[in-house]
mmCIF file of C-alpha atoms and ligand atoms in Angstrom:
data_model
loop_
_atom_site.group_PDB
_atom_site.id
_atom_site.type_symbol
_atom_site.label_atom_id
_atom_site.label_comp_id
_atom_site.label_asym_id
_atom_site.label_seq_id
_atom_site.Cartn_x
_atom_site.Cartn_y
_atom_site.Cartn_z
ATOM 1 C CA MET A 1 127.528 105.410 73.080
ATOM 2 C CA THR A 2 129.705 108.467 72.670
ATOM 3 C CA SER A 3 129.008 111.274 75.041
ATOM 4 C CA THR A 4 128.799 114.811 73.719
ATOM 5 C CA LYS A 5 131.211 115.736 76.498
ATOM 6 C CA VAL A 6 133.840 113.434 74.989
ATOM 7 C CA ALA A 7 133.366 115.110 71.616
ATOM 8 C CA GLU A 8 133.553 118.534 73.245
ATOM 9 C CA ALA A 9 136.742 117.590 75.101
ATOM 10 C CA LYS A 10 138.354 116.363 71.884
ATOM 11 C CA ALA A 11 137.345 119.530 70.068
ATOM 12 C CA ALA A 12 138.822 121.667 72.857
ATOM 13 C CA LEU A 13 142.038 119.674 72.668
ATOM 14 C CA GLU A 14 142.227 120.229 68.915
ATOM 15 C CA ARG A 15 141.821 123.956 69.453
ATOM 16 C CA GLY A 16 144.717 123.827 71.885
ATOM 17 C CA GLU A 17 142.507 124.697 74.853
ATOM 18 C CA PHE A 18 144.074 122.331 77.311
ATOM 19 C CA ASP A 19 142.380 123.605 80.480
ATOM 20 C CA ALA A 20 138.926 123.340 78.920
ATOM 21 C CA ALA A 21 139.709 119.849 77.622
ATOM 22 C CA PHE A 22 140.911 118.882 81.084
ATOM 23 C CA ILE A 23 137.620 119.890 82.720
ATOM 24 C CA LEU A 24 135.452 118.435 79.943
ATOM 25 C CA SER A 25 137.263 115.098 80.070
ATOM 26 C CA ALA A 26 136.643 114.909 83.813
ATOM 27 C CA GLU A 27 132.951 115.700 83.294
ATOM 28 C CA ALA A 28 132.680 113.110 80.513
ATOM 29 C CA GLN A 29 134.277 110.487 82.700
ATOM 30 C CA ALA A 30 132.018 111.303 85.650
ATOM 31 C CA GLU A 31 128.981 111.121 83.367
ATOM 32 C CA LEU A 32 129.956 107.775 81.839
ATOM 33 C CA PRO A 33 132.304 106.011 84.245
ATOM 34 C CA GLU A 34 132.087 102.706 82.324
ATOM 35 C CA ASP A 35 132.704 104.203 78.881
ATOM 36 C CA SER A 36 136.136 103.164 77.593
ATOM 37 C CA GLU A 37 136.508 106.134 75.259
ATOM 38 C CA ALA A 38 135.755 108.594 78.054
ATOM 39 C CA ARG A 39 138.176 106.756 80.328
ATOM 40 C CA GLU A 40 140.981 106.771 77.770
ATOM 41 C CA LEU A 41 140.524 110.447 77.012
ATOM 42 C CA TYR A 42 140.526 111.264 80.721
ATOM 43 C CA ALA A 43 143.714 109.219 81.176
ATOM 44 C CA VAL A 44 145.541 110.816 78.239
ATOM 45 C CA ILE A 45 144.693 114.383 79.218
ATOM 46 C CA HIS A 46 145.295 113.910 82.928
ATOM 47 C CA LEU A 47 148.544 112.073 82.257
ATOM 48 C CA ALA A 48 149.786 114.998 80.167
ATOM 49 C CA LYS A 49 149.247 117.214 83.174
ATOM 50 C CA ALA A 50 150.890 114.697 85.527
ATOM 51 C CA ILE A 51 153.977 114.560 83.287
ATOM 52 C CA ARG A 52 154.220 118.361 83.310
ATOM 53 C CA LEU A 53 153.901 118.478 87.087
ATOM 54 C CA SER A 54 156.509 115.725 87.539
ATOM 55 C CA ASP A 55 158.984 117.607 85.360
ATOM 56 C CA ARG A 56 158.204 120.776 87.261
ATOM 57 C CA ALA A 57 158.902 119.101 90.615
ATOM 58 C CA ARG A 58 162.281 117.867 89.401
ATOM 59 C CA GLU A 59 163.153 121.276 87.990
ATOM 60 C CA ALA A 60 161.968 123.015 91.176
ATOM 61 C CA ARG A 61 164.436 120.943 93.167
ATOM 62 C CA ARG A 62 167.297 121.841 90.826
ATOM 63 C CA LEU A 63 166.474 125.552 91.043
ATOM 64 C CA ASP A 64 166.228 125.219 94.778
ATOM 65 C CA LEU A 65 169.745 123.782 94.975
ATOM 66 C CA LEU A 66 170.969 126.518 92.685
ATOM 67 C CA HIS A 67 169.429 129.375 94.632
ATOM 68 C CA ARG A 68 170.112 128.152 98.120
ATOM 69 C CA GLU A 69 173.710 127.417 97.157
ATOM 70 C CA ILE A 70 173.761 124.384 99.378
ATOM 71 C CA ASP A 71 175.514 121.122 98.746
ATOM 72 C CA TYR A 72 173.005 118.345 98.383
ATOM 73 C CA ASP A 73 175.218 115.993 100.367
ATOM 74 C CA VAL A 74 175.599 118.360 103.287
ATOM 75 C CA GLU A 75 172.154 119.278 104.514
ATOM 76 C CA PHE A 76 169.783 118.624 101.733
ATOM 77 C CA GLN A 77 166.101 118.882 102.486
ATOM 78 C CA ASP A 78 163.369 119.915 100.102
ATOM 79 C CA SER A 79 161.924 123.380 100.542
ATOM 80 C CA PRO A 80 158.157 123.710 101.029
ATOM 81 C CA GLU A 81 157.797 124.723 97.349
ATOM 82 C CA VAL A 82 159.548 121.577 96.161
ATOM 83 C CA THR A 83 157.541 119.411 98.552
ATOM 84 C CA ARG A 84 154.335 120.967 97.247
ATOM 85 C CA ALA A 85 155.415 120.415 93.625
ATOM 86 C CA TYR A 86 156.006 116.719 94.345
ATOM 87 C CA ASP A 87 152.677 116.425 96.187
ATOM 88 C CA GLU A 88 150.834 117.946 93.225
ATOM 89 C CA ALA A 89 152.550 115.644 90.750
ATOM 90 C CA ALA A 90 151.737 112.595 92.900
ATOM 91 C CA ALA A 91 148.080 113.646 93.159
ATOM 92 C CA ALA A 92 147.852 114.123 89.386
ATOM 93 C CA ILE A 93 149.221 110.621 88.746
ATOM 94 C CA ASP A 94 146.828 109.122 91.293
ATOM 95 C CA ASP A 95 143.977 110.861 89.459
ATOM 96 C CA VAL A 96 144.848 108.932 86.306
ATOM 97 C CA LEU A 97 145.253 105.644 88.175
ATOM 98 C CA ARG A 98 141.933 106.087 89.974
ATOM 99 C CA VAL A 99 140.146 106.065 86.607
ATOM 100 C CA ALA A 100 142.537 103.770 84.722
ATOM 101 C CA PRO A 101 144.385 101.590 87.283
ATOM 102 C CA ASP A 102 146.175 99.546 84.596
ATOM 103 C CA HIS A 103 147.430 102.518 82.603
ATOM 104 C CA TRP A 104 150.975 101.541 81.677
ATOM 105 C CA LYS A 105 152.466 105.021 81.251
ATOM 106 C CA ALA A 106 150.836 106.294 84.419
ATOM 107 C CA ARG A 107 152.280 103.404 86.413
ATOM 108 C CA MET A 108 155.736 104.049 84.938
ATOM 109 C CA LEU A 109 155.417 107.698 85.875
ATOM 110 C CA LYS A 110 154.381 106.767 89.405
ATOM 111 C CA ALA A 111 157.457 104.526 89.758
ATOM 112 C CA ALA A 112 159.637 107.374 88.484
ATOM 113 C CA LEU A 113 158.144 109.955 90.809
ATOM 114 C CA VAL A 114 158.400 107.956 94.045
ATOM 115 C CA PHE A 115 161.979 107.013 93.153
ATOM 116 C CA ARG A 116 162.986 110.568 92.302
ATOM 117 C CA ARG A 117 161.352 112.036 95.319
ATOM 118 C CA ASP A 118 163.001 109.915 97.976
ATOM 119 C CA ARG A 119 165.183 106.943 97.147
ATOM 120 C CA GLU A 120 165.059 105.318 100.536
ATOM 121 C CA SER A 121 161.294 104.965 100.653
ATOM 122 C CA GLY A 122 160.762 105.224 96.892
ATOM 123 C CA ARG A 123 163.122 102.503 95.665
ATOM 124 C CA PRO A 124 161.143 99.485 96.999
ATOM 125 C CA GLN A 125 157.871 101.065 95.871
ATOM 126 C CA ALA A 126 159.226 101.820 92.384
ATOM 127 C CA LEU A 127 160.661 98.307 92.040
ATOM 128 C CA GLU A 128 157.359 96.765 93.076
ATOM 129 C CA ILE A 129 155.554 98.693 90.316
ATOM 130 C CA LEU A 130 158.242 97.854 87.755
ATOM 131 C CA HIS A 131 158.242 94.140 88.578
ATOM 132 C CA ALA A 132 154.458 94.059 88.201
ATOM 133 C CA LEU A 133 154.758 95.800 84.827
ATOM 134 C CA ALA A 134 157.484 93.389 83.718
ATOM 135 C CA GLU A 135 155.253 90.470 84.602
ATOM 136 C CA ALA A 136 152.322 91.968 82.688
ATOM 137 C CA ASP A 137 154.450 92.563 79.598
ATOM 138 C CA PRO A 138 157.499 90.247 79.448
ATOM 139 C CA THR A 139 158.371 91.398 75.913
ATOM 140 C CA ASN A 140 159.075 94.969 76.979
ATOM 141 C CA LYS A 141 162.845 95.339 77.312
ATOM 142 C CA GLN A 142 162.748 98.814 78.802
ATOM 143 C CA ILE A 143 161.416 97.603 82.141
ATOM 144 C CA PRO A 144 164.137 95.072 83.090
ATOM 145 C CA PHE A 145 166.703 97.628 81.903
ATOM 146 C CA THR A 146 165.234 100.231 84.234
ATOM 147 C CA ILE A 147 165.051 97.734 87.103
ATOM 148 C CA ARG A 148 168.765 96.948 86.729
ATOM 149 C CA LYS A 149 169.605 100.647 86.684
ATOM 150 C CA ILE A 150 167.823 101.492 89.915
ATOM 151 C CA GLU A 151 167.769 98.339 92.036
ATOM 152 C CA ARG A 152 171.124 99.065 93.648
ATOM 153 C CA PRO A 153 172.306 102.356 95.127
ATOM 154 C CA CYS A 154 174.191 104.361 92.513
ATOM 155 C CA VAL A 155 177.918 104.723 93.213
ATOM 156 C CA ARG A 156 178.413 107.506 90.666
ATOM 157 C CA CYS A 157 176.325 110.027 92.588
ATOM 158 C CA GLY A 158 176.376 108.486 96.065
ATOM 159 C CA ASP A 159 172.769 107.535 95.320
ATOM 160 C CA THR A 160 171.575 111.109 95.604
ATOM 161 C CA GLY A 161 170.270 111.122 92.019
ATOM 162 C CA PHE A 162 172.031 114.432 91.413
ATOM 163 C CA CYS A 163 174.659 114.967 88.751
ATOM 164 C CA PRO A 164 178.002 114.656 90.584
ATOM 165 C CA HIS A 165 179.730 117.121 88.242
ATOM 166 C CA CYS A 166 177.510 120.089 88.998
ATOM 167 C CA LYS A 167 176.078 118.781 92.280
ATOM 168 C CA GLY A 168 172.569 118.810 90.921
ATOM 169 C CA ARG A 169 172.689 122.472 89.964
ATOM 170 C CA GLY A 170 172.759 121.983 86.194
ATOM 171 C CA GLN A 171 175.446 124.676 86.052
ATOM 172 C CA ARG A 172 179.111 124.854 86.865
ATOM 173 C CA ARG A 173 181.257 127.811 87.656
ATOM 174 C CA VAL A 174 184.142 127.980 85.217
ATOM 175 C CA LEU A 175 186.475 130.983 85.342
ATOM 176 C CA ARG A 176 183.894 132.774 87.498
ATOM 177 C CA MET A 177 181.246 132.234 84.847
ATOM 178 C CA GLU A 178 178.187 130.056 85.249
ATOM 179 C CA ARG A 179 178.126 127.514 82.449
ATOM 180 C CA LYS A 180 175.583 124.876 81.669
ATOM 181 C CA CYS A 181 176.828 121.487 82.907
ATOM 182 C CA GLU A 182 177.646 119.432 79.826
ATOM 183 C CA LYS A 183 177.551 116.101 81.674
ATOM 184 C CA CYS A 184 173.844 116.301 82.473
ATOM 185 C CA TYR A 185 172.797 118.768 79.752
ATOM 186 C CA GLY A 186 171.877 121.267 82.422
ATOM 187 C CA ARG A 187 169.290 119.052 84.063
ATOM 188 C CA GLY A 188 171.203 118.339 87.254
ATOM 189 C CA ILE A 189 170.346 114.643 87.085
ATOM 190 C CA CYS A 190 172.885 111.829 87.547
ATOM 191 C CA PRO A 191 173.698 110.466 84.065
ATOM 192 C CA ALA A 192 174.094 106.926 85.434
ATOM 193 C CA CYS A 193 170.928 106.405 87.462
ATOM 194 C CA GLY A 194 168.705 109.210 86.251
ATOM 195 C CA VAL A 195 167.031 106.988 83.680
ATOM 196 C CA LEU A 196 163.848 106.856 85.651
HETATM 197 ZN ZN1 ZN B 1 173.524 108.177 90.207
HETATM 198 ZN ZN1 ZN B 2 175.530 118.257 85.784
#
């Protein structure tokens, strides 16, 4: 059985009306919680939003470092805006996992987010997710690679996760001019451990 809501959500997506598709997919899923098509559509659309929010949280932290002009290794603490951005991203991922607990990409994203947010508490949680994924799919080479990259504290960045060349700012001051940091392509993320 295909619900009309699923068809409506797909049509909205094709028209580029993401917000409408988002709501319709949630309604379709609520209407037919056991329907695999409705579940998959919900997961895909909600994951797209979760990815956007995760990227936004990371970028919010970089902009925060840039504007506050603080050194991350001195007194770094997330501002309320950054904390909120991470909370929203985490909630969006949990929304996907509530409906599709085995969703591979959503679980990868969850591992990435907890690790990025706070290494001390996030590392064991991220590794637990990654080890479970590796066990579920032993042929996937990306997972053991990622595990090796993050299982030990990173010496390149002092395990802050920030690009050591620009101190997480994504920009460097050269001859009094702000230039995009070429080591991290302006993202402010450590090139060695920022894989996740
Ligand atoms: Zn690093
Ligand atoms: Zn950099």
